[in-house]
Amino acid sequence: QVQLVESGGGLVQAGGSLKLACQASSSFLFEHYTLAWFRQAPGKEREKVSCISTSDGTTYPADSVKGRFTISRDNAKNTMYLQMDNLTPEDTAIYYCAADIRPCPGIVAKAVDVWGQGTQVTVSA
């Protein structure tokens, strides 16, 4: 069974940075699945934060994180990253990595193929 394991969450002050990592248990997944980051704040729906194409590495950041968050992947390490800079309290959420056979524009939370367990990110004012 393919697994995704996130790491790197924590508590940071507003304006600070964190880097999340998501490691997959299978290289097959990295070769054939699109990878994305989602987040879910208390009382809110899970939203897509950023996505990276398998074929050419094109990235699709949400408007709320453009210019602050950078998604990347290292296929040799079966690992995806999310560099988060200039964090604000509104970024506080549980962050999940996801893998899906669909291309980035077609990935929606309710239909994701594989989820990680999530990692908490808390940004204090």
N, CA, C and O atoms as CSV, one atom per row, in Angstrom:
chain,resi,resn,atom,element,x,y,z
A,1,GLN,N,N,0.843,-1.190,0.000
A,1,GLN,CA,C,0.000,0.000,0.000
A,1,GLN,C,C,0.880,1.242,0.000
A,1,GLN,O,O,1.787,1.382,0.821
A,2,VAL,N,N,0.593,2.143,-0.940
A,2,VAL,CA,C,1.368,3.372,-1.041
A,2,VAL,C,C,1.037,4.292,0.119
A,2,VAL,O,O,-0.128,4.486,0.466
A,3,GLN,N,N,2.083,4.856,0.714
A,3,GLN,CA,C,1.898,5.781,1.819
A,3,GLN,C,C,2.614,7.092,1.552
A,3,GLN,O,O,3.653,7.134,0.893
A,4,LEU,N,N,2.031,8.162,2.079
A,4,LEU,CA,C,2.653,9.481,2.049
A,4,LEU,C,C,2.831,9.936,3.487
A,4,LEU,O,O,1.902,9.864,4.291
A,5,VAL,N,N,4.025,10.404,3.805
A,5,VAL,CA,C,4.321,10.823,5.174
A,5,VAL,C,C,4.850,12.247,5.151
A,5,VAL,O,O,5.883,12.536,4.548
A,6,GLU,N,N,4.101,13.151,5.837
A,6,GLU,CA,C,4.518,14.553,5.897
A,6,GLU,C,C,5.405,14.792,7.114
A,6,GLU,O,O,5.352,14.061,8.103
A,7,SER,N,N,6.214,15.829,7.009
A,7,SER,CA,C,7.025,16.276,8.138
A,7,SER,C,C,7.306,17.759,7.960
A,7,SER,O,O,7.115,18.317,6.879
A,8,GLY,N,N,7.769,18.396,9.049
A,8,GLY,CA,C,8.202,19.782,8.949
A,8,GLY,C,C,7.244,20.809,9.521
A,8,GLY,O,O,7.572,21.996,9.547
A,9,GLY,N,N,6.077,20.397,9.978
A,9,GLY,CA,C,5.163,21.361,10.573
A,9,GLY,C,C,5.672,21.858,11.910
A,9,GLY,O,O,6.657,21.351,12.446
A,10,GLY,N,N,4.977,22.871,12.447
A,10,GLY,CA,C,5.366,23.396,13.741
A,10,GLY,C,C,4.758,24.741,14.000
A,10,GLY,O,O,3.820,25.162,13.323
A,11,LEU,N,N,5.308,25.422,14.999
A,11,LEU,CA,C,4.842,26.758,15.410
A,11,LEU,C,C,5.853,27.794,14.966
A,11,LEU,O,O,7.054,27.638,15.190
A,12,VAL,N,N,5.366,28.852,14.337
A,12,VAL,CA,C,6.252,29.912,13.856
A,12,VAL,C,C,5.543,31.246,14.014
A,12,VAL,O,O,4.314,31.306,13.991
A,13,GLN,N,N,6.299,32.297,14.172
A,13,GLN,CA,C,5.712,33.627,14.264
A,13,GLN,C,C,5.363,34.165,12.875
A,13,GLN,O,O,5.932,33.743,11.868
A,14,ALA,N,N,4.436,35.084,12.844
A,14,ALA,CA,C,4.062,35.714,11.579
A,14,ALA,C,C,5.298,36.331,10.915
A,14,ALA,O,O,6.129,36.960,11.569
A,15,GLY,N,N,5.390,36.132,9.613
A,15,GLY,CA,C,6.549,36.606,8.875
A,15,GLY,C,C,7.651,35.574,8.743
A,15,GLY,O,O,8.601,35.758,7.982
A,16,GLY,N,N,7.519,34.480,9.493
A,16,GLY,CA,C,8.535,33.430,9.458
A,16,GLY,C,C,8.341,32.447,8.336
A,16,GLY,O,O,7.477,32.628,7.477
A,17,SER,N,N,9.160,31.389,8.345
A,17,SER,CA,C,9.159,30.395,7.279
A,17,SER,C,C,9.151,28.987,7.848
A,17,SER,O,O,9.627,28.742,8.957
A,18,LEU,N,N,8.604,28.072,7.071
A,18,LEU,CA,C,8.656,26.648,7.363
A,18,LEU,C,C,8.793,25.910,6.043
A,18,LEU,O,O,8.366,26.401,4.998
A,19,LYS,N,N,9.390,24.727,6.098
A,19,LYS,CA,C,9.468,23.885,4.905
A,19,LYS,C,C,8.891,22.519,5.237
A,19,LYS,O,O,9.384,21.818,6.120
A,20,LEU,N,N,7.856,22.161,4.528
A,20,LEU,CA,C,7.230,20.859,4.705
A,20,LEU,C,C,7.802,19.863,3.704
A,20,LEU,O,O,8.202,20.229,2.599
A,21,ALA,N,N,7.832,18.614,4.106
A,21,ALA,CA,C,8.270,17.539,3.223
A,21,ALA,C,C,7.230,16.430,3.205
A,21,ALA,O,O,6.538,16.198,4.196
A,22,CYS,N,N,7.130,15.767,2.099
A,22,CYS,CA,C,6.204,14.651,1.945
A,22,CYS,C,C,6.943,13.540,1.215
A,22,CYS,O,O,7.300,13.677,0.045
A,23,GLN,N,N,7.165,12.442,1.921
A,23,GLN,CA,C,7.895,11.329,1.322
A,23,GLN,C,C,6.933,10.201,1.002
A,23,GLN,O,O,6.072,9.848,1.808
A,24,ALA,N,N,7.096,9.643,-0.188
A,24,ALA,CA,C,6.259,8.528,-0.605
A,24,ALA,C,C,6.991,7.212,-0.421
A,24,ALA,O,O,8.215,7.143,-0.525
A,25,SER,N,N,6.225,6.175,-0.147
A,25,SER,CA,C,6.823,4.857,0.064
A,25,SER,C,C,7.107,4.151,-1.256
A,25,SER,O,O,7.727,3.087,-1.273
A,26,SER,N,N,6.653,4.743,-2.368
A,26,SER,CA,C,6.785,4.088,-3.659
A,26,SER,C,C,7.304,5.044,-4.725
A,26,SER,O,O,6.754,6.131,-4.907
A,27,SER,N,N,8.358,4.647,-5.428
A,27,SER,CA,C,8.849,5.476,-6.534
A,27,SER,C,C,7.854,5.473,-7.697
A,27,SER,O,O,7.818,6.415,-8.489
A,28,PHE,N,N,7.054,4.420,-7.797
A,28,PHE,CA,C,6.039,4.346,-8.851
A,28,PHE,C,C,5.089,5.531,-8.742
A,28,PHE,O,O,4.695,6.129,-9.743
A,29,LEU,N,N,4.733,5.854,-7.505
A,29,LEU,CA,C,3.813,6.964,-7.295
A,29,LEU,C,C,4.414,8.246,-7.841
A,29,LEU,O,O,3.717,9.009,-8.510
A,30,PHE,N,N,5.681,8.506,-7.578
A,30,PHE,CA,C,6.304,9.747,-8.018
A,30,PHE,C,C,6.430,9.806,-9.526
A,30,PHE,O,O,6.422,10.891,-10.108
A,31,GLU,N,N,6.542,8.691,-10.146
A,31,GLU,CA,C,6.695,8.665,-11.596
A,31,GLU,C,C,5.369,8.834,-12.325
A,31,GLU,O,O,5.339,9.299,-13.464
A,32,HIS,N,N,4.270,8.456,-11.671
A,32,HIS,CA,C,3.011,8.383,-12.399
A,32,HIS,C,C,1.875,9.216,-11.818
A,32,HIS,O,O,0.829,9.341,-12.455
A,33,TYR,N,N,2.048,9.785,-10.639
A,33,TYR,CA,C,0.981,10.536,-9.994
A,33,TYR,C,C,1.330,12.014,-9.882
A,33,TYR,O,O,2.490,12.382,-9.702
A,34,THR,N,N,0.318,12.840,-9.990
A,34,THR,CA,C,0.459,14.259,-9.711
A,34,THR,C,C,0.482,14.450,-8.195
A,34,THR,O,O,-0.231,13.762,-7.465
A,35,LEU,N,N,1.292,15.375,-7.737
A,35,LEU,CA,C,1.424,15.630,-6.301
A,35,LEU,C,C,0.913,17.028,-5.957
A,35,LEU,O,O,1.079,17.970,-6.732
A,36,ALA,N,N,0.299,17.146,-4.799
A,36,ALA,CA,C,-0.271,18.430,-4.389
A,36,ALA,C,C,-0.237,18.578,-2.876
A,36,ALA,O,O,-0.117,17.600,-2.139
A,37,TRP,N,N,-0.346,19.820,-2.434
A,37,TRP,CA,C,-0.507,20.133,-1.017
A,37,TRP,C,C,-1.896,20.724,-0.819
A,37,TRP,O,O,-2.342,21.565,-1.600
A,38,PHE,N,N,-2.571,20.276,0.228
A,38,PHE,CA,C,-3.851,20.819,0.672
A,38,PHE,C,C,-3.693,21.294,2.110
A,38,PHE,O,O,-2.727,20.951,2.792
A,39,ARG,N,N,-4.646,22.076,2.549
A,39,ARG,CA,C,-4.677,22.443,3.969
A,39,ARG,C,C,-6.123,22.564,4.433
A,39,ARG,O,O,-7.038,22.813,3.648
A,40,GLN,N,N,-6.289,22.379,5.725
A,40,GLN,CA,C,-7.616,22.486,6.308
A,40,GLN,C,C,-7.524,23.183,7.654
A,40,GLN,O,O,-6.901,22.684,8.591
A,41,ALA,N,N,-8.155,24.341,7.730
A,41,ALA,CA,C,-8.221,25.093,8.982
A,41,ALA,C,C,-9.487,24.674,9.738
A,41,ALA,O,O,-10.430,24.167,9.130
A,42,PRO,N,N,-9.512,24.883,11.047
A,42,PRO,CA,C,-10.686,24.505,11.837
A,42,PRO,C,C,-11.959,25.144,11.306
A,42,PRO,O,O,-12.012,26.355,11.092
A,43,GLY,N,N,-12.976,24.331,11.096
A,43,GLY,CA,C,-14.258,24.843,10.633
A,43,GLY,C,C,-14.324,25.176,9.164
A,43,GLY,O,O,-15.337,25.694,8.693
A,44,LYS,N,N,-13.267,24.892,8.430
A,44,LYS,CA,C,-13.237,25.218,7.000
A,44,LYS,C,C,-13.042,23.957,6.161
A,44,LYS,O,O,-12.607,22.919,6.660
A,45,GLU,N,N,-13.369,24.071,4.895
A,45,GLU,CA,C,-13.176,22.956,3.991
A,45,GLU,C,C,-11.693,22.813,3.630
A,45,GLU,O,O,-10.916,23.764,3.712
A,46,ARG,N,N,-11.334,21.600,3.232
A,46,ARG,CA,C,-9.970,21.368,2.794
A,46,ARG,C,C,-9.766,22.059,1.442
A,46,ARG,O,O,-10.578,21.905,0.530
A,47,GLU,N,N,-8.677,22.817,1.324
A,47,GLU,CA,C,-8.425,23.568,0.106
A,47,GLU,C,C,-7.069,23.194,-0.480
A,47,GLU,O,O,-6.132,22.845,0.238
A,48,LYS,N,N,-6.992,23.276,-1.798
A,48,LYS,CA,C,-5.741,22.987,-2.484
A,48,LYS,C,C,-4.839,24.200,-2.398
A,48,LYS,O,O,-5.245,25.313,-2.732
A,49,VAL,N,N,-3.632,23.985,-1.954
A,49,VAL,CA,C,-2.656,25.059,-1.765
A,49,VAL,C,C,-1.764,25.194,-2.990
A,49,VAL,O,O,-1.559,26.294,-3.503
A,50,SER,N,N,-1.241,24.075,-3.449
A,50,SER,CA,C,-0.359,24.099,-4.605
A,50,SER,C,C,-0.252,22.700,-5.179
A,50,SER,O,O,-0.487,21.705,-4.493
A,51,CYS,N,N,0.107,22.646,-6.449
A,51,CYS,CA,C,0.179,21.371,-7.160
A,51,CYS,C,C,1.355,21.430,-8.131
A,51,CYS,O,O,1.699,22.501,-8.629
A,52,ILE,N,N,1.967,20.282,-8.399
A,52,ILE,CA,C,3.092,20.248,-9.316
A,52,ILE,C,C,2.882,19.121,-10.316
A,52,ILE,O,O,2.581,17.985,-9.949
A,53,SER,N,N,3.046,19.458,-11.571
A,53,SER,CA,C,2.823,18.499,-12.639
A,53,SER,C,C,3.902,17.417,-12.657
A,53,SER,O,O,5.073,17.683,-12.388
A,54,THR,N,N,3.485,16.202,-12.975
A,54,THR,CA,C,4.429,15.102,-13.089
A,54,THR,C,C,5.248,15.204,-14.370
A,54,THR,O,O,6.433,14.870,-14.378
A,55,SER,N,N,4.634,15.656,-15.437
A,55,SER,CA,C,5.272,15.615,-16.754
A,55,SER,C,C,6.359,16.661,-16.927
A,55,SER,O,O,7.441,16.354,-17.426
A,56,ASP,N,N,6.081,17.910,-16.515
A,56,ASP,CA,C,7.044,18.973,-16.794
A,56,ASP,C,C,7.355,19.863,-15.601
A,56,ASP,O,O,8.081,20.847,-15.738
A,57,GLY,N,N,6.819,19.532,-14.439
A,57,GLY,CA,C,7.142,20.300,-13.238
A,57,GLY,C,C,6.426,21.635,-13.127
A,57,GLY,O,O,6.750,22.435,-12.250
A,58,THR,N,N,5.453,21.893,-14.005
A,58,THR,CA,C,4.693,23.131,-13.886
A,58,THR,C,C,3.976,23.164,-12.540
A,58,THR,O,O,3.432,22.156,-12.088
A,59,THR,N,N,3.984,24.330,-11.910
A,59,THR,CA,C,3.347,24.468,-10.612
A,59,THR,C,C,2.075,25.298,-10.699
A,59,THR,O,O,1.942,26.172,-11.555
A,60,TYR,N,N,1.149,25.007,-9.801
A,60,TYR,CA,C,-0.160,25.665,-9.800
A,60,TYR,C,C,-0.473,26.112,-8.362
A,60,TYR,O,O,-1.208,25.428,-7.650
A,61,PRO,N,N,0.076,27.247,-7.937
A,61,PRO,CA,C,-0.207,27.722,-6.583
A,61,PRO,C,C,-1.569,28.399,-6.506
A,61,PRO,O,O,-2.015,29.014,-7.474
A,62,ALA,N,N,-2.228,28.289,-5.358
A,62,ALA,CA,C,-3.462,29.022,-5.131
A,62,ALA,C,C,-3.153,30.516,-5.036
A,62,ALA,O,O,-2.042,30.905,-4.675
A,63,ASP,N,N,-4.129,31.335,-5.357
A,63,ASP,CA,C,-3.916,32.789,-5.313
A,63,ASP,C,C,-3.485,33.249,-3.927
A,63,ASP,O,O,-2.693,34.183,-3.799
A,64,SER,N,N,-4.003,32.597,-2.890
A,64,SER,CA,C,-3.704,33.010,-1.519
A,64,SER,C,C,-2.252,32.795,-1.114
A,64,SER,O,O,-1.796,33.368,-0.124
A,65,VAL,N,N,-1.522,31.980,-1.863
A,65,VAL,CA,C,-0.129,31.683,-1.486
A,65,VAL,C,C,0.875,32.061,-2.566
A,65,VAL,O,O,2.075,31.863,-2.381
A,66,LYS,N,N,0.415,32.595,-3.678
A,66,LYS,CA,C,1.331,32.976,-4.753
A,66,LYS,C,C,2.355,33.979,-4.259
A,66,LYS,O,O,2.014,34.947,-3.579
A,67,GLY,N,N,3.607,33.742,-4.602
A,67,GLY,CA,C,4.674,34.633,-4.179
A,67,GLY,C,C,5.200,34.355,-2.783
A,67,GLY,O,O,6.196,34.945,-2.363
A,68,ARG,N,N,4.523,33.439,-2.044
A,68,ARG,CA,C,4.975,33.122,-0.684
A,68,ARG,C,C,5.325,31.637,-0.532
A,68,ARG,O,O,6.270,31.298,0.181
A,69,PHE,N,N,4.594,30.776,-1.176
A,69,PHE,CA,C,4.809,29.329,-1.060
A,69,PHE,C,C,5.386,28.792,-2.374
A,69,PHE,O,O,4.992,29.217,-3.460
A,70,THR,N,N,6.321,27.857,-2.253
A,70,THR,CA,C,6.931,27.238,-3.422
A,70,THR,C,C,6.885,25.719,-3.287
A,70,THR,O,O,7.392,25.157,-2.317
A,71,ILE,N,N,6.283,25.073,-4.255
A,71,ILE,CA,C,6.209,23.614,-4.264
A,71,ILE,C,C,7.323,23.074,-5.148
A,71,ILE,O,O,7.654,23.668,-6.174
A,72,SER,N,N,7.898,21.946,-4.748
A,72,SER,CA,C,8.948,21.326,-5.551
A,72,SER,C,C,8.947,19.825,-5.281
A,72,SER,O,O,8.312,19.350,-4.339
A,73,ARG,N,N,9.664,19.093,-6.117
A,73,ARG,CA,C,9.737,17.646,-5.926
A,73,ARG,C,C,11.133,17.161,-6.270
A,73,ARG,O,O,11.795,17.710,-7.151
A,74,ASP,N,N,11.571,16.129,-5.569
A,74,ASP,CA,C,12.848,15.497,-5.825
A,74,ASP,C,C,12.551,14.028,-6.080
A,74,ASP,O,O,12.370,13.252,-5.142
A,75,ASN,N,N,12.502,13.653,-7.349
A,75,ASN,CA,C,12.121,12.279,-7.684
A,75,ASN,C,C,13.138,11.259,-7.181
A,75,ASN,O,O,12.775,10.125,-6.869
A,76,ALA,N,N,14.390,11.647,-7.103
A,76,ALA,CA,C,15.424,10.717,-6.628
A,76,ALA,C,C,15.209,10.343,-5.162
A,76,ALA,O,O,15.621,9.272,-4.714
A,77,LYS,N,N,14.560,11.239,-4.429
A,77,LYS,CA,C,14.304,10.993,-3.002
A,77,LYS,C,C,12.842,10.644,-2.731
A,77,LYS,O,O,12.452,10.461,-1.578
A,78,ASN,N,N,12.035,10.552,-3.784
A,78,ASN,CA,C,10.598,10.292,-3.623
A,78,ASN,C,C,9.959,11.298,-2.660
A,78,ASN,O,O,9.101,10.936,-1.854
A,79,THR,N,N,10.377,12.537,-2.750
A,79,THR,CA,C,9.948,13.537,-1.773
A,79,THR,C,C,9.477,14.815,-2.467
A,79,THR,O,O,10.085,15.290,-3.426
A,80,MET,N,N,8.381,15.350,-1.949
A,80,MET,CA,C,7.853,16.633,-2.397
A,80,MET,C,C,8.005,17.628,-1.247
A,80,MET,O,O,7.970,17.246,-0.078
A,81,TYR,N,N,8.174,18.901,-1.588
A,81,TYR,CA,C,8.383,19.919,-0.570
A,81,TYR,C,C,7.396,21.073,-0.753
A,81,TYR,O,O,6.845,21.292,-1.832
A,82,LEU,N,N,7.197,21.802,0.352
A,82,LEU,CA,C,6.457,23.061,0.296
A,82,LEU,C,C,7.225,24.065,1.142
A,82,LEU,O,O,7.193,24.006,2.371
A,83,GLN,N,N,7.908,24.977,0.488
A,83,GLN,CA,C,8.608,26.065,1.178
A,83,GLN,C,C,7.599,27.182,1.407
A,83,GLN,O,O,7.016,27.709,0.459
A,84,MET,N,N,7.400,27.537,2.662
A,84,MET,CA,C,6.415,28.546,3.018
A,84,MET,C,C,7.109,29.740,3.652
A,84,MET,O,O,7.716,29.615,4.715
A,85,ASP,N,N,7.024,30.879,3.016
A,85,ASP,CA,C,7.662,32.105,3.505
A,85,ASP,C,C,6.611,33.156,3.812
A,85,ASP,O,O,5.476,33.086,3.341
A,86,ASN,N,N,7.019,34.138,4.619
A,86,ASN,CA,C,6.130,35.237,4.971
A,86,ASN,C,C,4.770,34.720,5.459
A,86,ASN,O,O,3.718,35.155,4.992
A,87,LEU,N,N,4.823,33.807,6.385
A,87,LEU,CA,C,3.603,33.178,6.895
A,87,LEU,C,C,2.764,34.165,7.686
A,87,LEU,O,O,3.288,35.076,8.328
A,88,THR,N,N,1.464,33.972,7.630
A,88,THR,CA,C,0.515,34.785,8.383
A,88,THR,C,C,-0.373,33.863,9.228
A,88,THR,O,O,-0.445,32.664,8.959
A,89,PRO,N,N,-1.044,34.407,10.239
A,89,PRO,CA,C,-1.941,33.560,11.055
A,89,PRO,C,C,-3.013,32.859,10.215
A,89,PRO,O,O,-3.506,31.797,10.597
A,90,GLU,N,N,-3.369,33.447,9.082
A,90,GLU,CA,C,-4.382,32.829,8.210
A,90,GLU,C,C,-3.863,31.551,7.556
A,90,GLU,O,O,-4.651,30.793,6.991
A,91,ASP,N,N,-2.577,31.299,7.617
A,91,ASP,CA,C,-2.010,30.062,7.067
A,91,ASP,C,C,-2.078,28.905,8.065
A,91,ASP,O,O,-1.729,27.773,7.728
A,92,THR,N,N,-2.520,29.181,9.278
A,92,THR,CA,C,-2.635,28.134,10.286
A,92,THR,C,C,-3.632,27.070,9.840
A,92,THR,O,O,-4.783,27.376,9.527
A,93,ALA,N,N,-3.183,25.822,9.816
A,93,ALA,CA,C,-4.023,24.722,9.334
A,93,ALA,C,C,-3.249,23.415,9.463
A,93,ALA,O,O,-2.054,23.406,9.759
A,94,ILE,N,N,-3.951,22.326,9.237
A,94,ILE,CA,C,-3.277,21.046,9.034
A,94,ILE,C,C,-2.995,20.943,7.539
A,94,ILE,O,O,-3.890,21.124,6.714
A,95,TYR,N,N,-1.762,20.656,7.207
A,95,TYR,CA,C,-1.345,20.557,5.812
A,95,TYR,C,C,-1.202,19.088,5.430
A,95,TYR,O,O,-0.579,18.297,6.138
A,96,TYR,N,N,-1.795,18.751,4.293
A,96,TYR,CA,C,-1.793,17.374,3.809
A,96,TYR,C,C,-1.131,17.305,2.443
A,96,TYR,O,O,-1.344,18.176,1.600
A,97,CYS,N,N,-0.336,16.280,2.226
A,97,CYS,CA,C,0.106,16.032,0.861
A,97,CYS,C,C,-0.827,15.008,0.230
A,97,CYS,O,O,-1.446,14.191,0.912
A,98,ALA,N,N,-0.904,15.078,-1.076
A,98,ALA,CA,C,-1.855,14.249,-1.804
A,98,ALA,C,C,-1.243,13.791,-3.110
A,98,ALA,O,O,-0.425,14.486,-3.713
A,99,ALA,N,N,-1.652,12.616,-3.533
A,99,ALA,CA,C,-1.239,12.080,-4.827
A,99,ALA,C,C,-2.481,11.651,-5.586
A,99,ALA,O,O,-3.384,11.025,-5.031
A,100,ASP,N,N,-2.509,11.996,-6.857
A,100,ASP,CA,C,-3.703,11.704,-7.647
A,100,ASP,C,C,-3.302,11.448,-9.086
A,100,ASP,O,O,-2.339,12.027,-9.587
A,101,ILE,N,N,-4.044,10.583,-9.740
A,101,ILE,CA,C,-3.725,10.246,-11.125
A,101,ILE,C,C,-4.121,11.367,-12.080
A,101,ILE,O,O,-3.632,11.410,-13.209
A,102,ARG,N,N,-4.985,12.263,-11.657
A,102,ARG,CA,C,-5.441,13.363,-12.507
A,102,ARG,C,C,-4.365,14.446,-12.614
A,102,ARG,O,O,-3.515,14.542,-11.728
A,103,PRO,N,N,-4.375,15.249,-13.651
A,103,PRO,CA,C,-3.478,16.394,-13.714
A,103,PRO,C,C,-3.908,17.467,-12.721
A,103,PRO,O,O,-5.012,17.414,-12.178
A,104,CYS,N,N,-3.044,18.424,-12.492
A,104,CYS,CA,C,-3.264,19.420,-11.440
A,104,CYS,C,C,-4.643,20.094,-11.482
A,104,CYS,O,O,-5.328,20.128,-10.461
A,105,PRO,N,N,-5.059,20.621,-12.614
A,105,PRO,CA,C,-6.352,21.337,-12.604
A,105,PRO,C,C,-7.537,20.442,-12.221
A,105,PRO,O,O,-8.578,20.940,-11.793
A,106,GLY,N,N,-7.380,19.138,-12.374
A,106,GLY,CA,C,-8.485,18.235,-12.099
A,106,GLY,C,C,-8.511,17.658,-10.710
A,106,GLY,O,O,-9.417,16.897,-10.372
A,107,ILE,N,N,-7.529,18.006,-9.894
A,107,ILE,CA,C,-7.465,17.430,-8.548
A,107,ILE,C,C,-8.380,18.203,-7.601
A,107,ILE,O,O,-8.249,19.417,-7.449
A,108,VAL,N,N,-9.304,17.487,-6.968
A,108,VAL,CA,C,-10.199,18.075,-5.969
A,108,VAL,C,C,-10.146,17.226,-4.716
A,108,VAL,O,O,-9.931,16.015,-4.773
A,109,ALA,N,N,-10.347,17.884,-3.575
A,109,ALA,CA,C,-10.161,17.215,-2.297
A,109,ALA,C,C,-11.021,15.957,-2.151
A,109,ALA,O,O,-10.546,14.944,-1.639
A,110,LYS,N,N,-12.260,16.010,-2.589
A,110,LYS,CA,C,-13.179,14.904,-2.364
A,110,LYS,C,C,-12.831,13.663,-3.166
A,110,LYS,O,O,-13.400,12.598,-2.926
A,111,ALA,N,N,-11.906,13.776,-4.117
A,111,ALA,CA,C,-11.618,12.633,-4.980
A,111,ALA,C,C,-10.143,12.249,-5.024
A,111,ALA,O,O,-9.738,11.484,-5.899
A,112,VAL,N,N,-9.341,12.757,-4.110
A,112,VAL,CA,C,-7.912,12.452,-4.104
A,112,VAL,C,C,-7.681,10.952,-3.891
A,112,VAL,O,O,-8.360,10.311,-3.088
A,113,ASP,N,N,-6.722,10.418,-4.617
A,113,ASP,CA,C,-6.450,8.980,-4.540
A,113,ASP,C,C,-5.709,8.582,-3.256
A,113,ASP,O,O,-6.062,7.589,-2.621
A,114,VAL,N,N,-4.683,9.355,-2.875
A,114,VAL,CA,C,-3.864,9.009,-1.711
A,114,VAL,C,C,-3.607,10.257,-0.882
A,114,VAL,O,O,-3.208,11.295,-1.411
A,115,TRP,N,N,-3.838,10.149,0.419
A,115,TRP,CA,C,-3.583,11.242,1.352
A,115,TRP,C,C,-2.463,10.874,2.327
A,115,TRP,O,O,-2.284,9.710,2.686
A,116,GLY,N,N,-1.717,11.899,2.744
A,116,GLY,CA,C,-0.833,11.739,3.885
A,116,GLY,C,C,-1.637,11.946,5.165
A,116,GLY,O,O,-2.832,12.236,5.121
A,117,GLN,N,N,-0.963,11.793,6.307
A,117,GLN,CA,C,-1.664,11.877,7.590
A,117,GLN,C,C,-1.844,13.312,8.056
A,117,GLN,O,O,-2.650,13.568,8.952
A,118,GLY,N,N,-1.112,14.257,7.470
A,118,GLY,CA,C,-1.229,15.662,7.831
A,118,GLY,C,C,-0.188,16.095,8.837
A,118,GLY,O,O,0.284,15.300,9.650
A,119,THR,N,N,0.167,17.373,8.772
A,119,THR,CA,C,1.099,17.965,9.728
A,119,THR,C,C,0.581,19.355,10.085
A,119,THR,O,O,0.157,20.116,9.215
A,120,GLN,N,N,0.622,19.673,11.384
A,120,GLN,CA,C,0.054,20.934,11.867
A,120,GLN,C,C,1.032,22.083,11.646
A,120,GLN,O,O,2.219,21.982,11.958
A,121,VAL,N,N,0.507,23.172,11.103
A,121,VAL,CA,C,1.252,24.418,10.972
A,121,VAL,C,C,0.474,25.485,11.741
A,121,VAL,O,O,-0.700,25.731,11.464
A,122,THR,N,N,1.138,26.109,12.702
A,122,THR,CA,C,0.515,27.156,13.495
A,122,THR,C,C,1.357,28.413,13.399
A,122,THR,O,O,2.559,28.394,13.663
A,123,VAL,N,N,0.709,29.512,13.016
A,123,VAL,CA,C,1.399,30.787,12.862
A,123,VAL,C,C,0.824,31.760,13.885
A,123,VAL,O,O,-0.367,32.070,13.861
A,124,SER,N,N,1.664,32.227,14.765
A,124,SER,CA,C,1.218,33.154,15.800
A,124,SER,C,C,1.392,34.596,15.336
A,124,SER,O,O,2.288,34.911,14.552
A,125,ALA,N,N,0.519,35.462,15.836
A,125,ALA,CA,C,0.561,36.873,15.430
A,125,ALA,C,C,1.714,37.614,16.078
A,125,ALA,O,O,1.891,38.809,15.841
